[in-house]
Coordinates of C-alpha atoms in Angstrom, one line a residue:
M143 CA 0.2 0.0 -0.2
S144 CA 1.0 3.3 -1.0
K145 CA 2.1 6.4 1.3
E146 CA -1.0 8.3 -0.5
E147 CA -3.3 5.1 -0.1
R148 CA -2.4 4.2 3.5
S149 CA -3.1 8.3 4.3
G150 CA -6.7 8.1 2.2
R151 CA -7.4 4.6 4.5
E152 CA -6.6 6.5 7.7
E153 CA -8.4 9.5 6.8
I154 CA -11.6 7.2 6.5
L155 CA -11.1 5.8 9.5
E156 CA -10.5 8.7 11.9
C157 CA -14.3 9.9 11.6
Q158 CA -15.7 12.5 13.7
V159 CA -18.5 12.0 16.2
M160 CA -21.6 14.4 15.5
W161 CA -24.0 12.8 17.8
E162 CA -24.9 9.7 20.2
P163 CA -28.3 8.0 20.9
D164 CA -29.2 8.5 24.0
S165 CA -28.4 4.9 26.1
K166 CA -31.1 5.6 28.7
K167 CA -33.7 5.5 25.8
N168 CA -35.6 2.5 24.7
T169 CA -36.0 2.5 20.8
Q170 CA -38.3 0.7 18.8
M171 CA -35.1 -0.8 17.5
D172 CA -34.0 -1.8 20.5
R173 CA -37.2 -3.4 21.5
F174 CA -37.1 -5.6 18.3
R175 CA -33.7 -6.2 18.7
A176 CA -34.9 -7.6 22.1
A177 CA -38.2 -9.6 20.5
V178 CA -35.9 -11.3 17.7
G179 CA -33.4 -12.2 20.3
A180 CA -36.3 -13.9 22.4
A181 CA -38.1 -15.5 19.8
C182 CA -35.0 -17.0 18.0
G183 CA -32.8 -17.8 20.9
L184 CA -29.9 -15.3 19.7
A185 CA -27.4 -13.0 21.7
L186 CA -28.1 -9.8 19.7
E187 CA -26.1 -7.4 21.8
N188 CA -26.3 -4.1 19.4
Y189 CA -27.1 -3.1 15.8
D190 CA -24.0 -4.6 13.8
D191 CA -25.6 -7.9 15.4
L192 CA -28.7 -7.8 14.6
Y193 CA -28.0 -5.8 11.0
H194 CA -25.6 -9.0 9.9
W195 CA -28.4 -11.8 11.4
S196 CA -31.2 -9.6 9.5
V197 CA -29.2 -10.4 5.8
E198 CA -27.8 -13.7 6.7
S199 CA -31.7 -15.2 7.7
Y200 CA -33.4 -12.4 5.8
S201 CA -36.7 -14.9 5.6
D202 CA -37.0 -15.0 9.2
F203 CA -36.2 -11.4 9.6
W204 CA -39.1 -10.1 7.9
A205 CA -41.0 -12.9 9.5
E206 CA -40.2 -11.4 12.9
F207 CA -40.8 -7.8 11.2
W208 CA -44.5 -9.0 10.2
K209 CA -45.0 -9.2 13.9
F210 CA -43.6 -6.8 15.3
S211 CA -45.3 -4.1 12.8
G212 CA -48.7 -5.2 13.4
I213 CA -49.5 -5.5 9.5
I214 CA -53.5 -5.5 9.1
F215 CA -54.3 -9.0 7.1
S216 CA -57.2 -10.7 6.2
R217 CA -55.0 -13.8 5.2
T218 CA -51.7 -14.6 6.9
Y219 CA -48.9 -16.0 4.4
D220 CA -48.1 -19.5 3.6
E221 CA -44.3 -18.8 3.1
V222 CA -42.4 -15.7 3.7
V223 CA -40.3 -16.5 0.4
D224 CA -38.2 -19.4 -1.2
T225 CA -34.9 -18.6 -0.4
S226 CA -33.3 -21.1 -2.5
K227 CA -34.2 -17.7 -5.4
G228 CA -32.0 -15.2 -5.8
I229 CA -32.4 -11.7 -6.1
A230 CA -32.5 -11.5 -9.6
D231 CA -35.4 -14.4 -9.6
V232 CA -37.5 -11.9 -8.5
P233 CA -39.1 -14.3 -5.8
E234 CA -42.8 -13.5 -4.4
W235 CA -42.9 -12.4 -0.9
F236 CA -45.6 -13.2 1.8
K237 CA -47.4 -16.0 -0.5
G238 CA -50.9 -16.4 0.3
S239 CA -51.2 -13.3 2.2
R240 CA -54.2 -11.1 1.9
L241 CA -54.1 -7.4 2.6
N242 CA -55.0 -3.4 2.0
Y243 CA -52.4 -0.8 1.7
A244 CA -54.6 2.0 2.2
E245 CA -56.3 -0.3 5.2
N246 CA -53.2 0.1 6.8
L247 CA -52.8 3.5 6.8
L248 CA -56.2 4.3 7.8
R249 CA -56.0 1.9 10.6
H250 CA -56.1 4.4 13.1
K251 CA -59.2 5.5 15.0
E252 CA -58.4 8.7 17.2
N253 CA -60.5 10.5 15.1
D254 CA -59.5 14.0 16.0
R255 CA -56.2 13.5 15.6
V256 CA -54.5 15.2 12.7
A257 CA -53.4 13.4 10.1
L258 CA -52.2 16.2 7.9
Y259 CA -50.9 19.6 8.0
V260 CA -51.4 21.3 4.6
A261 CA -49.6 24.3 4.0
R262 CA -49.2 26.5 0.7
E263 CA -46.8 29.0 -0.6
G264 CA -48.4 32.7 -0.2
K265 CA -51.2 31.0 2.0
E266 CA -51.3 32.2 5.7
E267 CA -53.5 29.6 6.6
I268 CA -52.5 25.8 7.7
V269 CA -55.2 23.4 6.8
K270 CA -55.1 20.6 9.2
V271 CA -57.0 17.2 7.9
T272 CA -58.1 14.7 11.4
F273 CA -57.9 11.2 10.3
E274 CA -61.7 10.7 10.5
E275 CA -61.8 13.6 8.0
L276 CA -59.3 11.8 5.8
R277 CA -61.2 8.4 5.6
R278 CA -64.6 10.1 5.6
D279 CA -62.6 12.1 2.5
V280 CA -60.9 9.0 0.7
A281 CA -64.5 7.0 1.2
L282 CA -65.7 9.8 -1.2
F283 CA -63.1 9.6 -3.8
A284 CA -63.4 5.7 -3.8
A285 CA -67.2 5.8 -4.7
A286 CA -66.8 8.1 -7.4
M287 CA -64.4 6.1 -8.9
R288 CA -66.2 3.0 -8.6
K289 CA -69.2 4.5 -9.6
M290 CA -67.4 5.6 -13.1
G291 CA -66.0 2.0 -13.5
V292 CA -62.0 1.9 -11.9
K293 CA -61.8 -1.4 -10.7
K294 CA -58.7 -3.8 -9.6
G295 CA -55.7 -3.1 -12.1
D296 CA -56.6 0.2 -13.5
R297 CA -54.3 3.1 -13.9
V298 CA -55.0 6.4 -11.9
V299 CA -52.7 9.0 -11.7
G300 CA -52.3 12.8 -10.4
Y301 CA -51.0 15.5 -12.4
L302 CA -51.0 17.3 -8.8
P303 CA -48.9 19.5 -6.1
N304 CA -48.1 18.2 -2.7
S305 CA -51.8 18.8 -1.2
E306 CA -54.5 16.8 0.2
H307 CA -56.0 16.0 -2.6
A308 CA -53.0 13.9 -3.8
V309 CA -53.0 11.9 -0.7
E310 CA -56.8 11.0 -0.5
A311 CA -56.8 10.1 -4.4
M312 CA -54.3 8.0 -3.9
L313 CA -55.5 6.1 -0.8
A314 CA -58.8 5.9 -2.9
A315 CA -56.9 3.9 -5.9
A316 CA -55.1 1.5 -3.5
S317 CA -58.4 0.8 -1.7
I318 CA -59.9 -0.6 -4.6
G319 CA -56.8 -2.4 -5.9
A320 CA -56.1 0.5 -8.7
I321 CA -52.6 1.1 -9.4
W322 CA -51.5 4.8 -8.6
S323 CA -48.6 6.7 -10.6
S324 CA -48.1 10.7 -10.5
T325 CA -45.9 13.8 -11.6
S326 CA -45.8 17.2 -10.0
P327 CA -47.0 20.4 -12.1
D328 CA -43.8 21.2 -13.0
F329 CA -43.4 18.7 -15.3
G330 CA -44.0 19.5 -18.8
V331 CA -46.2 18.1 -21.6
N332 CA -43.6 15.7 -22.9
G333 CA -42.5 14.7 -19.4
V334 CA -45.8 13.9 -18.7
L335 CA -46.6 11.8 -21.9
D336 CA -43.2 9.8 -21.6
R337 CA -45.0 8.7 -18.5
F338 CA -48.2 8.6 -18.9
S339 CA -48.5 7.0 -21.9
Q340 CA -47.0 4.2 -21.2
I341 CA -49.4 3.3 -19.2
Q342 CA -52.6 4.0 -20.1
P343 CA -54.7 5.8 -17.2
K344 CA -58.1 5.7 -16.9
L345 CA -58.4 8.5 -14.6
I346 CA -56.4 11.7 -14.2
F347 CA -56.5 14.3 -11.1
S348 CA -55.3 17.6 -11.8
V349 CA -55.0 21.5 -11.1
E350 CA -55.9 24.4 -12.8
A351 CA -53.0 26.3 -11.7
V352 CA -50.1 26.5 -8.8
V353 CA -48.2 28.9 -7.4
Y354 CA -44.4 28.4 -6.9
N355 CA -41.7 31.1 -6.2
G356 CA -44.0 33.8 -5.8
K357 CA -45.3 33.4 -9.3
E358 CA -48.8 31.8 -10.4
H359 CA -48.5 28.9 -13.2
N360 CA -51.2 28.5 -15.4
H361 CA -51.8 24.7 -15.9
M362 CA -55.1 24.2 -18.1
E363 CA -53.2 24.6 -21.1
K364 CA -50.6 21.8 -20.6
L365 CA -53.5 19.7 -19.0
Q366 CA -55.5 20.2 -22.1
Q367 CA -52.0 18.9 -24.1
V368 CA -51.7 15.9 -22.0
V369 CA -55.2 14.8 -22.0
K370 CA -55.0 14.8 -25.7
G371 CA -52.5 12.8 -25.9
L372 CA -53.9 9.9 -23.3
P373 CA -57.0 8.7 -25.4
D374 CA -57.9 5.9 -22.9
L375 CA -59.1 8.5 -20.5
K376 CA -62.6 8.1 -19.0
K377 CA -62.6 11.0 -16.9
V378 CA -60.6 14.1 -16.0
V379 CA -61.0 15.6 -12.7
V380 CA -59.6 19.1 -12.6
I381 CA -59.3 20.7 -8.8
P382 CA -59.7 24.1 -8.5
Y383 CA -56.3 24.9 -6.3
V384 CA -55.8 28.8 -7.0
S385 CA -59.0 29.9 -8.9
S386 CA -62.7 29.3 -7.7
R387 CA -64.3 27.2 -10.1
E388 CA -66.1 30.0 -11.3
K389 CA -63.3 31.4 -13.0
I390 CA -61.8 28.2 -14.2
D391 CA -63.0 27.2 -17.8
I392 CA -62.7 23.2 -18.4
S393 CA -65.0 23.1 -21.6
K394 CA -61.9 22.7 -23.8
I395 CA -61.0 19.5 -21.9
P396 CA -62.9 16.4 -22.7
N397 CA -65.0 14.3 -20.1
S398 CA -63.9 17.0 -17.0
V399 CA -65.4 17.2 -14.5
F400 CA -64.6 19.3 -11.0
L401 CA -63.8 17.6 -8.0
D402 CA -67.0 18.6 -6.2
D403 CA -69.0 17.3 -9.1
F404 CA -66.8 13.9 -9.2
L405 CA -67.3 13.2 -5.5
A406 CA -71.1 14.3 -5.6
S407 CA -71.2 11.1 -8.4
G408 CA -70.5 8.4 -6.1
P409 CA -72.5 7.5 -3.0
S410 CA -75.2 6.1 -3.2
E411 CA -76.0 7.2 0.0
Q412 CA -74.6 10.3 2.4
A413 CA -71.6 8.9 3.7
P414 CA -70.3 6.2 1.9
Q415 CA -68.5 3.4 4.2
L416 CA -64.6 2.6 3.1
E417 CA -64.5 -0.7 1.3
F418 CA -60.9 -2.4 1.5
E419 CA -59.9 -5.2 -1.5
Q420 CA -58.3 -7.6 0.0
L421 CA -55.2 -8.2 -2.3
P422 CA -52.5 -10.1 -2.4
F423 CA -49.0 -9.3 -1.0
S424 CA -47.4 -9.0 -4.4
H425 CA -50.5 -7.0 -5.9
P426 CA -49.4 -3.6 -7.8
L427 CA -49.8 -0.8 -5.8
F428 CA -47.4 2.3 -7.5
I429 CA -45.8 2.5 -10.9
M430 CA -43.0 4.4 -10.1
F431 CA -40.7 6.4 -13.3
S432 CA -37.4 6.6 -14.0
S433 CA -35.6 9.8 -14.6
G434 CA -35.6 9.7 -18.5
T435 CA -32.7 11.5 -18.5
T436 CA -31.1 9.0 -20.9
G437 CA -34.1 7.3 -22.6
A438 CA -37.8 6.7 -22.3
P439 CA -38.7 6.4 -18.5
K440 CA -38.4 2.7 -17.4
C441 CA -42.0 2.0 -15.7
M442 CA -41.1 0.2 -12.3
V443 CA -44.0 -1.5 -10.7
H444 CA -44.0 -2.0 -6.8
S445 CA -46.2 -4.0 -4.6
A446 CA -48.4 -3.1 -2.1
G447 CA -47.2 -5.4 0.5
G448 CA -44.0 -5.0 -0.4
T449 CA -43.9 -0.9 -0.1
L450 CA -45.9 -1.3 3.4
I451 CA -43.0 -3.6 4.9
Q452 CA -40.0 -2.0 3.9
H453 CA -41.4 1.7 4.5
L454 CA -42.7 0.6 8.3
K455 CA -39.4 -0.3 8.6
E456 CA -37.5 2.7 8.1
H457 CA -40.2 4.3 9.7
L458 CA -40.7 2.5 12.9
L459 CA -37.3 1.1 13.3
H460 CA -34.7 3.6 11.7
S461 CA -36.6 6.6 12.8
N462 CA -37.9 5.0 15.7
M463 CA -41.4 6.9 14.7
T464 CA -44.4 7.1 16.8
S465 CA -47.8 8.7 16.8
S466 CA -47.0 11.6 18.3
D467 CA -44.4 12.7 15.6
I468 CA -45.0 15.3 12.9
L469 CA -42.8 15.1 9.8
L470 CA -42.2 17.5 6.8
C471 CA -40.8 16.2 3.7
Y472 CA -40.0 18.8 1.4
T473 CA -40.8 16.7 -1.6
T474 CA -43.2 16.7 -4.7
V475 CA -45.7 13.9 -5.5
G476 CA -43.0 13.2 -8.5
W477 CA -40.6 11.8 -6.5
M478 CA -40.4 8.8 -4.5
M479 CA -40.1 10.3 -1.1
W480 CA -43.9 11.3 -1.6
N481 CA -44.8 7.9 -1.5
W482 CA -42.5 7.2 1.4
M483 CA -43.7 10.1 3.3
V484 CA -47.3 8.8 2.7
S485 CA -47.1 5.4 4.4
L486 CA -46.0 7.1 7.6
L487 CA -49.8 7.5 8.3
A488 CA -49.3 3.5 9.0
T489 CA -47.5 4.9 12.5
G490 CA -49.9 7.2 13.6
A491 CA -48.1 10.0 12.8
A492 CA -48.8 13.2 10.9
M493 CA -47.4 14.8 8.4
V494 CA -47.2 18.1 6.6
L495 CA -47.6 18.8 3.1
Y496 CA -46.0 22.0 2.0
D497 CA -46.3 23.4 -1.8
G498 CA -44.1 26.1 -3.0
S499 CA -40.4 27.2 -3.0
P500 CA -38.3 26.5 0.1
L501 CA -36.8 30.1 -0.2
V502 CA -40.1 32.2 -0.6
P503 CA -40.8 34.7 0.5
T504 CA -37.6 33.7 3.0
P505 CA -35.5 31.2 3.1
N506 CA -36.7 30.5 6.6
V507 CA -39.9 29.4 5.2
L508 CA -39.3 25.8 6.5
W509 CA -37.8 26.8 9.9
D510 CA -41.0 28.9 10.4
L511 CA -43.9 26.0 9.6
V512 CA -41.2 23.7 12.3
D513 CA -42.1 26.1 14.6
R514 CA -45.4 27.0 14.2
I515 CA -46.8 23.4 13.6
G516 CA -43.9 21.7 16.2
I517 CA -42.7 19.3 13.6
T518 CA -40.3 16.5 14.6
I519 CA -38.7 15.2 11.7
L520 CA -37.4 17.0 8.7
V521 CA -36.6 15.5 5.3
T522 CA -35.0 17.8 2.8
G523 CA -32.4 17.5 0.1
A524 CA -28.8 17.9 0.5
K525 CA -28.8 21.0 -1.8
W526 CA -30.9 22.9 0.3
L527 CA -29.4 22.8 3.2
S528 CA -25.7 23.4 1.6
V529 CA -27.8 26.7 0.0
L530 CA -29.0 27.9 3.7
E531 CA -25.1 27.5 4.6
E532 CA -24.0 29.9 1.8
K533 CA -26.4 32.0 2.4
A534 CA -25.2 32.2 5.9
M535 CA -28.7 31.2 7.6
K536 CA -28.4 30.3 11.4
P537 CA -31.8 28.9 12.6
V538 CA -30.4 28.0 16.1
E539 CA -30.6 31.6 16.7
T540 CA -33.7 32.8 15.1
H541 CA -35.8 29.4 15.8
S542 CA -36.9 27.7 18.8
L543 CA -36.8 24.4 17.3
Q544 CA -37.8 23.0 20.2
M545 CA -39.5 19.6 18.9
L546 CA -37.0 19.1 16.4
H547 CA -34.9 15.9 16.6
T548 CA -34.5 14.3 13.4
I549 CA -33.4 16.2 10.3
L550 CA -33.0 13.2 7.3
S551 CA -30.9 14.8 4.2
T552 CA -31.3 13.1 1.0
G553 CA -31.3 13.4 -3.2
S554 CA -27.5 13.8 -3.5
P555 CA -24.8 12.7 -1.0
L556 CA -24.6 15.1 2.1
K557 CA -21.2 17.0 1.9
A558 CA -18.9 16.8 5.4
Q559 CA -19.1 20.5 5.7
S560 CA -22.9 20.1 5.8
Y561 CA -22.8 18.4 9.0
E562 CA -20.8 20.7 10.8
Y563 CA -23.4 23.3 9.5
V564 CA -26.6 21.6 10.7
Y565 CA -24.4 20.8 14.3
R566 CA -23.5 24.3 14.3
C567 CA -26.3 26.6 13.0
I568 CA -29.1 24.7 13.4
K569 CA -29.4 22.5 16.3
S570 CA -26.7 20.2 18.0
S571 CA -28.8 17.7 19.5
V572 CA -30.6 16.5 16.3
L573 CA -29.9 13.3 14.6
L574 CA -28.8 14.3 11.1
G575 CA -29.1 11.0 8.9
S576 CA -28.2 11.2 5.0
I577 CA -30.5 8.5 3.4
S578 CA -30.0 6.8 0.1
G579 CA -31.8 4.6 -1.9
G580 CA -34.1 5.2 -4.8
T581 CA -37.4 5.1 -6.9
D582 CA -35.8 1.4 -8.1
I583 CA -36.4 0.3 -4.3
I584 CA -38.8 3.0 -3.5
S585 CA -37.3 3.4 -0.1
C586 CA -33.7 3.2 1.1
F587 CA -30.8 0.9 1.4
M588 CA -29.0 2.9 4.2
G589 CA -29.5 5.9 6.4
Q590 CA -30.9 7.3 9.9
N591 CA -30.5 5.1 12.5
V592 CA -31.1 5.8 15.8
S593 CA -28.9 3.2 17.7
I594 CA -25.9 4.3 16.6
P595 CA -23.7 7.5 16.6
V596 CA -23.7 10.0 13.4
Y597 CA -20.0 10.1 11.7
K598 CA -19.3 13.5 10.1
G599 CA -19.7 12.8 6.3
E600 CA -21.0 9.3 6.5
I601 CA -24.4 7.6 5.9
Q602 CA -24.9 5.8 9.8
A603 CA -25.3 2.5 8.6
R604 CA -26.7 -0.1 5.5
N605 CA -30.5 -0.7 6.7
L606 CA -31.9 -4.1 8.0
G607 CA -32.6 -6.9 5.6
M608 CA -30.5 -4.7 2.7
A609 CA -27.7 -7.0 1.9
V610 CA -25.5 -4.5 0.4
E611 CA -22.0 -4.4 -0.2
A612 CA -19.6 -2.3 -2.3
W613 CA -17.7 -4.6 -5.2
N614 CA -14.8 -4.1 -7.1
E615 CA -14.4 -4.9 -11.1
E616 CA -13.5 -8.9 -10.1
G617 CA -17.2 -9.0 -8.6
K618 CA -15.5 -9.2 -4.7
A619 CA -16.1 -7.3 -1.6
V620 CA -14.1 -4.5 -0.8
W621 CA -13.8 -2.5 2.6
G622 CA -12.7 1.2 2.6
E623 CA -12.5 1.5 -0.9
S624 CA -14.4 2.3 -3.8
G625 CA -17.0 -0.1 -5.2
E626 CA -20.1 -0.8 -7.1
L627 CA -22.7 -0.8 -5.0
V628 CA -24.6 -4.0 -4.8
C629 CA -27.7 -6.0 -3.3
T630 CA -26.5 -9.9 -3.1
K631 CA -30.3 -11.0 -2.0
P632 CA -33.7 -10.3 -2.1
I633 CA -35.9 -7.6 -0.9
P634 CA -39.2 -6.8 -0.9
C635 CA -39.4 -3.9 -2.3
Q636 CA -37.4 -4.2 -5.7
P637 CA -40.1 -3.7 -8.7
T638 CA -42.2 -7.2 -9.2
H639 CA -41.6 -6.2 -13.2
F640 CA -41.3 -3.3 -15.1
W641 CA -44.6 -2.1 -17.0
N642 CA -44.6 -3.3 -20.7
D643 CA -41.3 -5.7 -20.3
E644 CA -43.5 -8.9 -20.9
H645 CA -39.9 -11.2 -21.0
G646 CA -38.2 -8.7 -18.4
H647 CA -35.4 -8.0 -20.8
K648 CA -35.3 -4.4 -19.7
Y649 CA -35.6 -5.3 -15.8
R650 CA -32.8 -7.3 -16.0
K651 CA -30.5 -5.2 -18.4
A652 CA -30.9 -2.6 -15.8
Y653 CA -29.7 -4.2 -12.5
F654 CA -28.3 -7.6 -13.2
S655 CA -26.0 -7.1 -16.6
K656 CA -23.3 -5.8 -14.7
F657 CA -22.7 -8.5 -12.1
P658 CA -25.3 -11.4 -12.8
G659 CA -27.5 -12.7 -10.1
V660 CA -26.6 -9.8 -7.8
W661 CA -28.5 -6.3 -8.1
T662 CA -26.3 -3.3 -9.4
H663 CA -27.5 0.1 -8.3
G664 CA -25.4 2.3 -10.7
D665 CA -24.1 4.3 -7.5
Y666 CA -20.3 3.7 -6.2
C667 CA -19.7 3.8 -2.5
R668 CA -17.3 3.1 0.0
I669 CA -18.0 1.4 3.4
N670 CA -16.0 2.4 6.4
P671 CA -15.2 -1.1 8.0
K672 CA -14.4 0.7 11.4
T673 CA -17.6 2.5 11.8
G674 CA -19.8 0.7 9.2
G675 CA -20.7 4.3 7.7
I676 CA -20.8 4.6 4.1
V677 CA -19.8 7.6 1.5
M678 CA -21.7 7.8 -1.4
L679 CA -19.7 8.7 -3.9
G680 CA -21.5 9.2 -7.6
R681 CA -23.1 7.4 -10.3
S682 CA -20.9 4.4 -11.7
G683 CA -21.4 5.3 -15.1
L684 CA -19.0 8.3 -14.6
L685 CA -16.4 7.3 -12.1
F686 CA -14.0 4.5 -12.4
P687 CA -12.6 3.3 -9.1
G688 CA -11.1 0.3 -10.1
A689 CA -9.3 1.9 -12.5
P690 CA -5.3 2.3 -12.5
P691 CA -4.0 5.9 -10.9
L692 CA -4.3 9.2 -12.6
G693 CA -1.4 9.1 -15.3
G694 CA -0.4 7.1 -18.5
M695 CA -1.0 3.9 -18.8
G696 CA 0.9 1.5 -21.5
V697 CA -1.1 -1.2 -22.9
G698 CA 0.2 -2.9 -26.0
G699 CA 3.1 -0.6 -26.5
R700 CA 0.1 2.4 -27.0
C701 CA 0.0 5.0 -23.9
F702 CA -3.5 6.2 -22.9
L703 CA -4.3 9.0 -20.6
R704 CA -7.2 9.4 -18.4
R705 CA -8.6 12.4 -18.0
V706 CA -10.7 13.5 -15.2
I707 CA -13.0 16.2 -15.9
L708 CA -14.3 18.6 -13.1
F709 CA -16.8 21.4 -14.3
L710 CA -17.2 24.0 -11.5
K711 CA -19.4 26.8 -11.4
M712 CA -17.5 29.6 -9.7
A713 CA -17.0 33.4 -9.0
S714 CA -14.0 34.4 -11.0
G715 CA -10.5 34.5 -10.3
H716 CA -10.6 31.4 -8.1
L717 CA -8.5 29.2 -10.9
P718 CA -5.1 29.3 -9.6
S719 CA -6.2 28.0 -6.2
I720 CA -7.8 25.2 -7.9
R721 CA -4.6 24.5 -9.8
D722 CA -2.6 24.3 -6.9
A723 CA -4.9 22.3 -5.0
I724 CA -5.2 19.9 -7.5
R725 CA -1.6 19.9 -8.0
V726 CA -0.8 19.4 -4.1
G727 CA -3.3 16.9 -3.3
L728 CA -3.2 14.8 -6.2
S729 CA 0.3 15.2 -7.8
A730 CA 2.5 17.7 -9.8
R731 CA 1.9 15.9 -12.9
Q732 CA -2.1 16.6 -12.9
R733 CA -2.7 19.8 -14.3
A734 CA -6.3 22.1 -14.5
Q735 CA -6.4 23.1 -18.1
P736 CA -9.0 26.1 -18.1
H737 CA -11.2 26.4 -20.4
P738 CA -14.7 28.8 -20.4
G739 CA -16.3 28.7 -17.0
T740 CA -19.3 26.4 -16.3
R741 CA -22.3 28.6 -16.5
A742 CA -25.0 26.7 -15.3
I743 CA -25.6 22.6 -14.2
P744 CA -28.2 20.7 -15.7
Y745 CA -30.9 19.0 -13.1
T746 CA -33.8 16.6 -13.4
L747 CA -37.2 18.0 -12.0
N748 CA -36.2 16.6 -8.6
G749 CA -33.1 18.7 -8.2
K750 CA -30.5 16.0 -9.2
K751 CA -27.5 16.8 -11.3
V752 CA -27.3 14.8 -14.6
E753 CA -23.7 13.7 -14.9
V754 CA -24.7 11.1 -17.3
A755 CA -26.3 13.6 -19.9
V756 CA -23.6 16.0 -19.6
K757 CA -20.9 12.9 -20.4
Q758 CA -23.3 12.5 -23.4
V759 CA -23.3 15.2 -24.5
I760 CA -19.3 16.3 -24.4
S761 CA -19.2 12.8 -26.4
G762 CA -21.2 13.9 -29.1
K763 CA -24.5 12.1 -28.2
A764 CA -27.7 13.3 -28.7
V765 CA -30.0 13.6 -25.2
E766 CA -33.8 12.6 -26.5
Q767 CA -35.7 13.2 -23.1
R768 CA -35.2 16.7 -22.8
S769 CA -38.1 17.2 -21.0
A770 CA -36.6 15.5 -17.9
F771 CA -34.9 18.3 -16.9
S772 CA -35.7 21.6 -15.4
N773 CA -33.3 23.6 -17.1
P774 CA -32.6 21.7 -20.4
E775 CA -30.9 24.7 -22.1
A776 CA -28.0 24.3 -19.6
L777 CA -27.2 20.7 -21.9
D778 CA -26.2 23.2 -24.7
L779 CA -23.1 25.0 -22.5
Y780 CA -21.0 21.4 -22.8
R781 CA -21.6 21.1 -26.4
D782 CA -18.6 21.9 -28.6
I783 CA -15.9 22.6 -26.2
P784 CA -12.6 22.9 -28.2
E785 CA -10.6 21.3 -24.9
L786 CA -13.0 18.7 -24.7
Q787 CA -13.2 17.6 -28.4
G788 CA -12.2 13.8 -28.7
F789 CA -13.4 12.8 -25.6

């Protein structure tokens, strides 16, 4: 091992503790560990013991968690999973069981307890929806859906903001056994049709306009074009969101109806009763879409039971969530975090639905909600925390944050300096959890953990039941080194299949083409052998952690030079310091060659950087799915850069 490698490894191992769990607190993770130990005759001393048992005996683990979680079912299972099948076989989970996702989310009978807090940009009022009101509204939605002919397996979609209507429509569809899918109003017409046209929905919900960043954005023209491109639609339900219905013209939209009229069409009695179709564990619940930045979006089908049990595991065990919690997740309905958030209703906790900019009218808008409502768990993007740091915001000085005990960061890797910022400028006693997973599993491979310390710059741990490793190019697990993120054993939250992929070719190509029989997620990571923490390093289509060191390498008498390209959007005058940092930190032979500065970085509609698409552009390839980007014009800035010709 070279001096540089040894130094880097020591840096990995010497981690700074930022937060430690209260040893006196008996968490749900502790209770579950004790219950498993008693039931299975195991001595599980800590989380590490529990984790390794959960992946080595994954069938027993999921059976024990089924009991612990209290899932409502009408028929129990005959078999947890066939352990002779691998993850690439997509084995069926909890075969023989019958349940309903919506029934589990609407199980709590404390009628006057708040289930939803609804807040919107530009609105002072916070609307409260109790569990009783939520059940009543879902029953109305479901009755109207049944009346118009929605049945098990039909697709119901939302082109909606993050509002109570989205939650109610989704739960109503799930109660019937229909399949829900959604996109947010910031998607353009092509972006919506790229997704919804593949799944042929029968019913769509939408709004006439939204408010974002201080401006009203009319939605009707886009909706009209979307409806025109979806010939299988039987009904278009328009929800007056910004204006009253008297000011909204829906005459140009075929088969359209206002929400009030739609809901009134359903019940044959004044207050319809909720009915929950009892369905197999593997019955489709959601169709989720890939970003579509490198081709047509993949349509990932997620099961009702797999989604429910995985989300309950993360909420109950990893977050220690209880009915006293209130969670705000800054998300849109087009991101899997929305689905993840809504599942928390099964714990009896409440959620805050915020629709609007997180920076308008001030960057304190979310912190204001934390204090005003008494939010206990805040879920946000790593990018937002970076923006707050850049703006020198110090909520610790301007807000109480008394009830806040957890901040979760997602969407992109959380920088080490952001850990310092949160504990210095937001709240020193909070559990800061960086979480990572994706739409592909509609959940997390790794993330927050109430049982172990938080180390600066690291995701705390691999989650229970997730057999995650970092593999080198030879397909061997590596520790303390960069490697491909893989999952080696079956998980109930993997897609059951892709829509319109009859023989599974797209599915196998997406996850199992690199290492046969092993799920390859498309990310590089590094697992710290000392702490068990994980550092995410980026998309594996861009990084080459197993390649030779930077410099020249001879192959067959020829010499190839590896080029590492770093695009930085920065203030003027910093190029000399960047050059010096590369020379000192890497090698004097590595030089930063100047070229015109990066004026913009392209992002998806969910705020993620799109490195793969940039690589395509500078390689001279076309990027067809430009509708998947929030700022597609930024891609053109990377075209025909003289310094990159022949890349």
